[in-house]
mmCIF file of C-alpha atoms in Angstrom:
data_model
loop_
_atom_site.group_PDB
_atom_site.id
_atom_site.type_symbol
_atom_site.label_atom_id
_atom_site.label_comp_id
_atom_site.label_asym_id
_atom_site.label_seq_id
_atom_site.Cartn_x
_atom_site.Cartn_y
_atom_site.Cartn_z
ATOM 1 C CA UNK R 567 2.151 82.678 53.193
ATOM 2 C CA UNK R 568 5.174 81.233 54.991
ATOM 3 C CA UNK R 569 4.815 83.755 57.826
ATOM 4 C CA UNK R 570 1.299 82.496 58.412
ATOM 5 C CA UNK R 571 2.662 78.962 58.960
ATOM 6 C CA UNK R 572 5.309 80.251 61.331
ATOM 7 C CA UNK R 573 2.697 82.056 63.395
ATOM 8 C CA UNK R 574 0.463 78.978 63.299
ATOM 9 C CA UNK R 575 3.327 76.854 64.622
ATOM 10 C CA UNK R 576 4.007 79.401 67.368
ATOM 11 C CA UNK R 577 0.306 79.397 68.246
ATOM 12 C CA UNK R 578 0.248 75.582 68.396
ATOM 13 C CA UNK R 579 3.242 75.523 70.747
ATOM 14 C CA UNK R 580 1.671 78.226 72.913
ATOM 15 C CA UNK R 581 -1.582 76.250 73.037
ATOM 16 C CA UNK R 582 0.310 73.145 74.141
ATOM 17 C CA UNK R 583 2.001 75.140 76.890
ATOM 18 C CA UNK R 584 -1.375 76.492 78.051
ATOM 19 C CA UNK R 585 -2.872 72.987 78.145
ATOM 20 C CA UNK R 586 0.042 71.608 80.157
ATOM 21 C CA UNK R 587 -0.113 74.569 82.559
ATOM 22 C CA UNK R 588 -3.883 74.152 82.986
ATOM 23 C CA UNK R 589 -3.518 70.458 83.784
ATOM 24 C CA UNK R 590 -0.844 71.257 86.361
ATOM 25 C CA UNK R 591 -3.037 73.881 88.024
ATOM 26 C CA UNK R 592 -6.143 71.679 87.956
ATOM 27 C CA UNK R 593 -4.275 68.801 89.566
ATOM 28 C CA UNK R 594 -3.030 71.091 92.302
ATOM 29 C CA UNK R 595 0.650 70.524 91.587
ATOM 30 C CA UNK R 596 3.091 73.375 91.208
ATOM 31 C CA UNK R 597 5.738 72.915 88.537
ATOM 32 C CA UNK R 598 9.203 74.321 88.978
ATOM 33 C CA UNK R 599 10.842 75.912 85.970
ATOM 34 C CA UNK R 600 13.258 72.964 85.847
ATOM 35 C CA UNK R 601 10.393 70.445 85.654
ATOM 36 C CA UNK R 602 8.438 72.445 83.087
ATOM 37 C CA UNK R 603 11.292 72.179 80.576
ATOM 38 C CA UNK R 604 11.223 68.379 80.588
ATOM 39 C CA UNK R 605 7.968 67.914 78.651
ATOM 40 C CA UNK R 606 8.381 65.414 75.814
ATOM 41 C CA UNK R 607 6.114 63.877 73.202
ATOM 42 C CA UNK R 608 5.915 60.104 73.701
ATOM 43 C CA UNK R 609 3.282 59.314 71.033
ATOM 44 C CA UNK R 610 1.885 61.039 67.964
ATOM 45 C CA UNK R 611 -1.172 60.106 65.915
ATOM 46 C CA UNK R 612 -3.119 61.804 63.156
ATOM 47 C CA UNK R 613 -6.383 62.883 64.796
ATOM 48 C CA UNK R 614 -8.069 64.110 61.648
ATOM 49 C CA UNK R 615 -7.343 66.147 58.558
ATOM 50 C CA UNK R 616 -6.124 69.149 60.574
ATOM 51 C CA UNK R 617 -5.432 67.658 64.001
ATOM 52 C CA UNK R 618 -2.627 65.748 65.639
ATOM 53 C CA UNK R 619 -3.179 63.830 68.841
ATOM 54 C CA UNK R 620 -0.098 63.841 71.040
ATOM 55 C CA UNK R 621 0.667 62.080 74.276
ATOM 56 C CA UNK R 622 3.059 64.168 76.347
ATOM 57 C CA UNK R 623 5.009 63.185 79.433
ATOM 58 C CA UNK R 624 5.937 65.749 82.049
ATOM 59 C CA UNK R 625 7.540 65.421 85.477
ATOM 60 C CA UNK R 626 5.362 68.350 86.548
ATOM 61 C CA UNK R 627 2.250 66.243 85.923
ATOM 62 C CA UNK R 628 3.773 63.030 87.163
ATOM 63 C CA UNK R 629 2.103 61.158 84.302
ATOM 64 C CA UNK R 630 1.342 61.276 80.589
ATOM 65 C CA UNK R 631 -1.573 63.271 79.219
ATOM 66 C CA UNK R 632 -3.280 63.504 75.809
ATOM 67 C CA UNK R 633 -3.151 66.788 73.877
ATOM 68 C CA UNK R 634 -4.897 67.604 70.584
ATOM 69 C CA UNK R 635 -3.155 70.183 68.403
ATOM 70 C CA UNK R 636 -5.245 71.840 65.688
ATOM 71 C CA UNK R 637 -3.142 72.556 62.607
ATOM 72 C CA UNK R 638 -3.587 75.332 60.028
ATOM 73 C CA UNK R 639 -4.915 74.553 56.549
ATOM 74 C CA UNK R 640 -2.139 73.398 54.243
ATOM 75 C CA UNK R 641 0.244 72.443 57.052
ATOM 76 C CA UNK R 642 2.602 69.564 56.300
ATOM 77 C CA UNK R 643 5.336 68.010 58.478
ATOM 78 C CA UNK R 644 8.613 69.829 57.869
ATOM 79 C CA UNK R 645 6.903 72.942 56.491
ATOM 80 C CA UNK R 646 7.961 75.076 59.456
ATOM 81 C CA UNK R 647 10.658 77.745 59.529
#
């Protein structure tokens, strides 16, 4: 059961990375590897029973952007590895 949560957390992080990369590509800005590592969460809000709405800031985007992360059933803060 715990492995499932670990994989769900890995999937959520991968999804966030894909969203940030897609926004960068769609805006026509290329991110350097140095810029891509500076993404940080500036706001967090519960978006529903299994969703968290984040606002992330990234030098690669030059602005903040909203991201919705869908969480696995039974997930609780601090339940990761």
